[in-house]
Structure formats: C-alpha cells, structure tokens
PDB file of C-alpha atoms in Angstrom:
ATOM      1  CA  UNK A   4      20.353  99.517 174.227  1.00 54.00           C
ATOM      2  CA  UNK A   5      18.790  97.143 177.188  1.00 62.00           C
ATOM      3  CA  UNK A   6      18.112  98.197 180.495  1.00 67.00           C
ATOM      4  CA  UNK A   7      19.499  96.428 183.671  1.00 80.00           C
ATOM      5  CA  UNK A   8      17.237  98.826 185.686  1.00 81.00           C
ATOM      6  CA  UNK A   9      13.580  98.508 186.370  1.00 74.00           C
ATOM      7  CA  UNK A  10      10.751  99.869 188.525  1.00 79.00           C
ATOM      8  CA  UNK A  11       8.138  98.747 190.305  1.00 76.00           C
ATOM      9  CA  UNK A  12       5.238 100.272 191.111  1.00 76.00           C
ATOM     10  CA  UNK A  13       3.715  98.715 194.441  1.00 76.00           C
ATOM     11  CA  UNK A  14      -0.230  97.974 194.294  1.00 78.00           C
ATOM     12  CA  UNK A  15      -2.006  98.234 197.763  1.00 79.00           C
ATOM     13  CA  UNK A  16      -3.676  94.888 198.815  1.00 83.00           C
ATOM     14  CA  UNK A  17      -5.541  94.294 201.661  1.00 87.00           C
ATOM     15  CA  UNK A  18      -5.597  91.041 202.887  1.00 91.00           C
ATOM     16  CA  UNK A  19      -8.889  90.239 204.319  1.00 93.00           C
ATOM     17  CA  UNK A  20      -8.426  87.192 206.516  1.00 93.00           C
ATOM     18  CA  UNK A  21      -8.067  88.087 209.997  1.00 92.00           C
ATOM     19  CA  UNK A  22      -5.596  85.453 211.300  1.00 92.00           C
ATOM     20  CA  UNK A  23      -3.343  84.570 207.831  1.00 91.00           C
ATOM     21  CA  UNK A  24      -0.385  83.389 209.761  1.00 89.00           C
ATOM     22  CA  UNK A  25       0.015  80.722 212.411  1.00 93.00           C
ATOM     23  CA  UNK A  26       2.327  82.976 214.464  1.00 92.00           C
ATOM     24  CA  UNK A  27      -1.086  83.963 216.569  1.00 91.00           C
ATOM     25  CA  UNK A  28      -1.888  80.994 216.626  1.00 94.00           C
ATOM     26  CA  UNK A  29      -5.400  79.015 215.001  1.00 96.00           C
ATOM     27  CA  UNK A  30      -8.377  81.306 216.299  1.00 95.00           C
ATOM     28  CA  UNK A  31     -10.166  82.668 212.874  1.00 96.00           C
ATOM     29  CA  UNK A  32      -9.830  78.941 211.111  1.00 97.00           C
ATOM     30  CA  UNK A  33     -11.878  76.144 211.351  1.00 96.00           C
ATOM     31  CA  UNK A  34     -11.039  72.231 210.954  1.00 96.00           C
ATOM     32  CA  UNK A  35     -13.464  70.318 209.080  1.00 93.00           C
ATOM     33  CA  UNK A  36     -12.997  66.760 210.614  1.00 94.00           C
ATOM     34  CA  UNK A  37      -9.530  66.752 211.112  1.00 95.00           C
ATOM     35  CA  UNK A  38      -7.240  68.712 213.546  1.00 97.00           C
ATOM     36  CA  UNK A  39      -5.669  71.788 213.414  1.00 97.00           C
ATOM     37  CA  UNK A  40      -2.825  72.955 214.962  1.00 97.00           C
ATOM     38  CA  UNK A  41       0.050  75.292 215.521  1.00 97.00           C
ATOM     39  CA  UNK A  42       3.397  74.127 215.215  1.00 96.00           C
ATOM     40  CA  UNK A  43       7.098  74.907 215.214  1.00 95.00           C
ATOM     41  CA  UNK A  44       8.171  72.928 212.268  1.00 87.00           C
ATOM     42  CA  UNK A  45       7.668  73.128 208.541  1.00 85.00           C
ATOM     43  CA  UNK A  46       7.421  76.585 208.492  1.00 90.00           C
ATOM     44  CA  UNK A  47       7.308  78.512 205.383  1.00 91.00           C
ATOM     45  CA  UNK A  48       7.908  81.957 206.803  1.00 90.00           C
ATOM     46  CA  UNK A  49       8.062  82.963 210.134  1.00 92.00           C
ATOM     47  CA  UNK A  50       8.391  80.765 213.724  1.00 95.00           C
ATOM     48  CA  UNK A  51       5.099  79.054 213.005  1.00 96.00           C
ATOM     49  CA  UNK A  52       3.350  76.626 210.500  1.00 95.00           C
ATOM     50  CA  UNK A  53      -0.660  75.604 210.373  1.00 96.00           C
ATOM     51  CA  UNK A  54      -0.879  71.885 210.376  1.00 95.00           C
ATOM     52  CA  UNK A  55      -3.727  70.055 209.329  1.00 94.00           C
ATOM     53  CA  UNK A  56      -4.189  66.635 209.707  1.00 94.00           C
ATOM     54  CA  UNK A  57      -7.351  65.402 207.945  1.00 93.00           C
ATOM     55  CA  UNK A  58      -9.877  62.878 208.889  1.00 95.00           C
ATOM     56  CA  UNK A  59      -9.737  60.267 206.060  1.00 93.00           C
ATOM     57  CA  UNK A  60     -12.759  61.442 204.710  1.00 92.00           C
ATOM     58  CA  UNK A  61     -12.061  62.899 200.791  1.00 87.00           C
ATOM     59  CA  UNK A  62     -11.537  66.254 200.392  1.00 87.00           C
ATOM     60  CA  UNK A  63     -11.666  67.338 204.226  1.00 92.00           C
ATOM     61  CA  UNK A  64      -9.791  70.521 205.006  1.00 92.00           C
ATOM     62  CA  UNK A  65     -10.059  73.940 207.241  1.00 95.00           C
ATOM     63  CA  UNK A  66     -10.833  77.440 206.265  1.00 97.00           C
ATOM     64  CA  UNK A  67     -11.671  80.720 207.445  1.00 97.00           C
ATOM     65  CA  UNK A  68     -14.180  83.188 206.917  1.00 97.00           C
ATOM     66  CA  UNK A  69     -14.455  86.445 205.304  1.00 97.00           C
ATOM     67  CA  UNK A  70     -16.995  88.943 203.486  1.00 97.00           C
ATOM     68  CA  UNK A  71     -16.815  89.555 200.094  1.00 97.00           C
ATOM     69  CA  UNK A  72     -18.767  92.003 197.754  1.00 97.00           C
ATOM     70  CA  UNK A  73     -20.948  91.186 194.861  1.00 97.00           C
ATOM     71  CA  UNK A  74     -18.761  92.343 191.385  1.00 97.00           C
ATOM     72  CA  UNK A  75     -14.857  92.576 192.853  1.00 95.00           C
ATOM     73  CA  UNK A  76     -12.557  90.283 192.156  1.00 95.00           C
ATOM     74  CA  UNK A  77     -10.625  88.401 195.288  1.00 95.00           C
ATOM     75  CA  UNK A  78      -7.244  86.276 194.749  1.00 94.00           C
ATOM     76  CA  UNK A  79      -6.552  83.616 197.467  1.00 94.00           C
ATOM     77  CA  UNK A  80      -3.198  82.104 198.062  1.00 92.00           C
ATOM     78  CA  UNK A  81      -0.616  80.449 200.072  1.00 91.00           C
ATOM     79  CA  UNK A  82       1.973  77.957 200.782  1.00 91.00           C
ATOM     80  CA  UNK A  83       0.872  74.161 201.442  1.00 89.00           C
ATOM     81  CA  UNK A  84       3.482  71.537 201.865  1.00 87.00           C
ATOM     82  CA  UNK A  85       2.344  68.370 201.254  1.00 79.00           C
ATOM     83  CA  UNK A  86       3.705  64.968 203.358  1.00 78.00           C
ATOM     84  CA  UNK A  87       2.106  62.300 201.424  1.00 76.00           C
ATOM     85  CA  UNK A  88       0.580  61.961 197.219  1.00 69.00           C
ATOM     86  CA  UNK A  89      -2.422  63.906 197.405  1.00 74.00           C
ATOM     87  CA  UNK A  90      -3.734  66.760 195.463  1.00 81.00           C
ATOM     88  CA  UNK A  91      -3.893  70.010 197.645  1.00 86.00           C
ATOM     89  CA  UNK A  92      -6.721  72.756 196.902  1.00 87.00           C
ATOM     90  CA  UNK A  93      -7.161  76.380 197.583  1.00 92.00           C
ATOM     91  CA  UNK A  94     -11.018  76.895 197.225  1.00 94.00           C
ATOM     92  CA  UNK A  95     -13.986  80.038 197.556  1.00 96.00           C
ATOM     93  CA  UNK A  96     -17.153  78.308 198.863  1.00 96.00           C
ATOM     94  CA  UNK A  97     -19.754  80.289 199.871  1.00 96.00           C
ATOM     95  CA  UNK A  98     -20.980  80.317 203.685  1.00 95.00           C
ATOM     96  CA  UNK A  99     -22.368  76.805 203.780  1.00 95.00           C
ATOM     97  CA  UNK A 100     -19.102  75.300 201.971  1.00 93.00           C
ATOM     98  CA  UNK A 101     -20.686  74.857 198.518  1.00 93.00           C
ATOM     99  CA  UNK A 102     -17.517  74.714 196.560  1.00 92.00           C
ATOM    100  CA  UNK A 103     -17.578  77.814 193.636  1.00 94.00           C
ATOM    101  CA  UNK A 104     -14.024  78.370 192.178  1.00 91.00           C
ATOM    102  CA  UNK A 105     -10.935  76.633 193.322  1.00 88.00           C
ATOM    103  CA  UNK A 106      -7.221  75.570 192.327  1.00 85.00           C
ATOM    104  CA  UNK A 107      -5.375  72.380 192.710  1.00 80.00           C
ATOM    105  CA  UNK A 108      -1.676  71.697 193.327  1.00 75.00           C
ATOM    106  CA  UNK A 109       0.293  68.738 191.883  1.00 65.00           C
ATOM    107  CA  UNK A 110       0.409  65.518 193.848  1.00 63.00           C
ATOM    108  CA  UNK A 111       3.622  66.356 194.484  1.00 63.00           C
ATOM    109  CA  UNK A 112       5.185  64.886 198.393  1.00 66.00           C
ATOM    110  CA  UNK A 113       7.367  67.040 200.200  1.00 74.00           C
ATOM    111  CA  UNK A 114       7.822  69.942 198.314  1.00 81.00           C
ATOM    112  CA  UNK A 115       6.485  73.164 198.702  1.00 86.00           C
ATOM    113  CA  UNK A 116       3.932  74.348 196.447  1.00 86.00           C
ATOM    114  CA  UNK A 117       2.142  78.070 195.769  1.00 89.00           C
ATOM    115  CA  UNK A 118      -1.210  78.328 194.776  1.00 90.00           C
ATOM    116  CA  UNK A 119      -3.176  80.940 193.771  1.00 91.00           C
ATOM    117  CA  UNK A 120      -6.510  81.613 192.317  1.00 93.00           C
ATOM    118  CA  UNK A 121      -8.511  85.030 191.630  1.00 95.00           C
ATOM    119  CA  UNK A 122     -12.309  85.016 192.214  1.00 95.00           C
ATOM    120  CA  UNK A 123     -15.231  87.729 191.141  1.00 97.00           C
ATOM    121  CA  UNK A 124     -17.922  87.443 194.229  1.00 97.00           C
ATOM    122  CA  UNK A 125     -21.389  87.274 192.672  1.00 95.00           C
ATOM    123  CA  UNK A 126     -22.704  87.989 196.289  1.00 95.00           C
ATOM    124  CA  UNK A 127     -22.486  90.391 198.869  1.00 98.00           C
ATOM    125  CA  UNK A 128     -21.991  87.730 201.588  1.00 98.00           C
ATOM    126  CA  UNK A 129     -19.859  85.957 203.871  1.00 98.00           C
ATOM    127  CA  UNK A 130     -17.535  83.159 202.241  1.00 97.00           C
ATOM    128  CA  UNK A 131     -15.235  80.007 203.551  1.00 96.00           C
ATOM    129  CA  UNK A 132     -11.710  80.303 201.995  1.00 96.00           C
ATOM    130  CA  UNK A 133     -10.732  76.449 202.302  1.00 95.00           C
ATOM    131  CA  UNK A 134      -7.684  74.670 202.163  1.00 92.00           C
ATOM    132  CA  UNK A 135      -8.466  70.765 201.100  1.00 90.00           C
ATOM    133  CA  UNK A 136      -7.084  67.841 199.919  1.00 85.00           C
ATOM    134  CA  UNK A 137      -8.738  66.340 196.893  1.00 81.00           C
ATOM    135  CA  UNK A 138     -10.035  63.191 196.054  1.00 78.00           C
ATOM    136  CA  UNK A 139      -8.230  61.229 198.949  1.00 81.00           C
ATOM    137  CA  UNK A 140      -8.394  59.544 202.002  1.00 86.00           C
ATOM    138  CA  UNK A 141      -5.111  60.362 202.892  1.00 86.00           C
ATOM    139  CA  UNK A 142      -4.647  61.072 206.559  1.00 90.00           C
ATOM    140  CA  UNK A 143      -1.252  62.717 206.139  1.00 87.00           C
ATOM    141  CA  UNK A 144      -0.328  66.163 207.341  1.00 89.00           C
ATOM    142  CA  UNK A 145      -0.447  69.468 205.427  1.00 89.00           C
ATOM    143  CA  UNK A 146       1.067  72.260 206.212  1.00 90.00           C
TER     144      UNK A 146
END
C-alpha cells in the first residue's frame, strides 16, 4: 500500500550573507566594474531585484563577503535572470577574488535560472561569494 502522506523534517540553515535580498537595498555587495543597483522590476521574490549591469570586460560581476571556517562545507545559491546569451556563474573565491569552486547556468535569455553549488572551506578566512558572467563581453543586465 503507497502513501500519499509524507514528512519533512526541517534542517536549520543559517544564511551567512548579511544583505541576501535587495529589499534593503545594495550595502554588503560590491560591483566589480559594472553597476549595481536596486530595482523594482524583475523581481524574483519580494518588491525588489539586484541588477547588475557589467562592464564589458569577461567575466565581471559583484559579490559579497563572508567568513568561512577551514573543514565545513558552505552551499551558495540564488536566482539570476539573464537578459541577453551569456553564461551566468555562482562562484567561492577567496578574499582577493581567486576563483576556487563555482557553478555555471545555461546560456539561456530570459528565463529564470537556480544555481547552486556546495563548497568545503580549506581556510579559516574571509571569502567573496560572486555572481559573474562567463566568458563574455556582454553588457546586458542580470538580475
């Protein structure tokens, strides 16, 4: 006999990024040479949306900071939407932006993607969590 019933059992998660929403606006993130701002459009979730609109230098981005111990394992992810064929990327780096582990999305246009990718710190140090766009010069927005 099957089930039509199930449980779940919540796991607590702490999410260590002080500013993960645009609904307080962009303090905690920091644009590489592009712009960042907050807008009212393209919104995921909520009344606000992060827009980034990259320099056309390849894989510019933003990110934001956060400390991270040596042996635990850290999973980074979120919502981009994409306005124009170019591979998105969720990304640790450690503090000076050396890229270590990262994901990347389809080059996919206007559609929504999730990403997600789980990372075991080797350090005890500060690291850049960085949203990018990959091997383009694209200029378009991401949100």
């Amino acid at each position: 006999m099957s089930s039509k019933w199930s449980i779940t059992l919540p796991v607590e998660i702490t999410n260590l990024i002080v500013n993960p929403s645009a609904e307080y606006g962009t303090t905690g993130w920091t644009a590489g040479g592009g712009t960042l701002t907050r807008v009212a459009s393209f919104q995921r979730f909520g009344a606000y949306a992060f827009s980034y609109t990259p320099s056309a230098t390849t894989n510019d981005g933003t990110y934001t900071t956060v400390n991270l111990t040596s042996g635990v394992t850290y999973t980074l992810s979120g919502w981009v939407y994409q306005t124009a064929l170019s591979a998105i990327s969720l990304s640790f780096r450690d503090s000076s932006g050396t890229y270590l582990l990262g994901t990347v999305g389809q080059t996919t246009t206007s559609k929504w993607l999730y990403l997600s990718i789980a990372y075991t710190a080797v350090s005890t140090a500060t690291h850049r969590l960085s949203v990018n766009k990959e091997t383009s010069s694209s200029t378009a927005v991401v949100y």
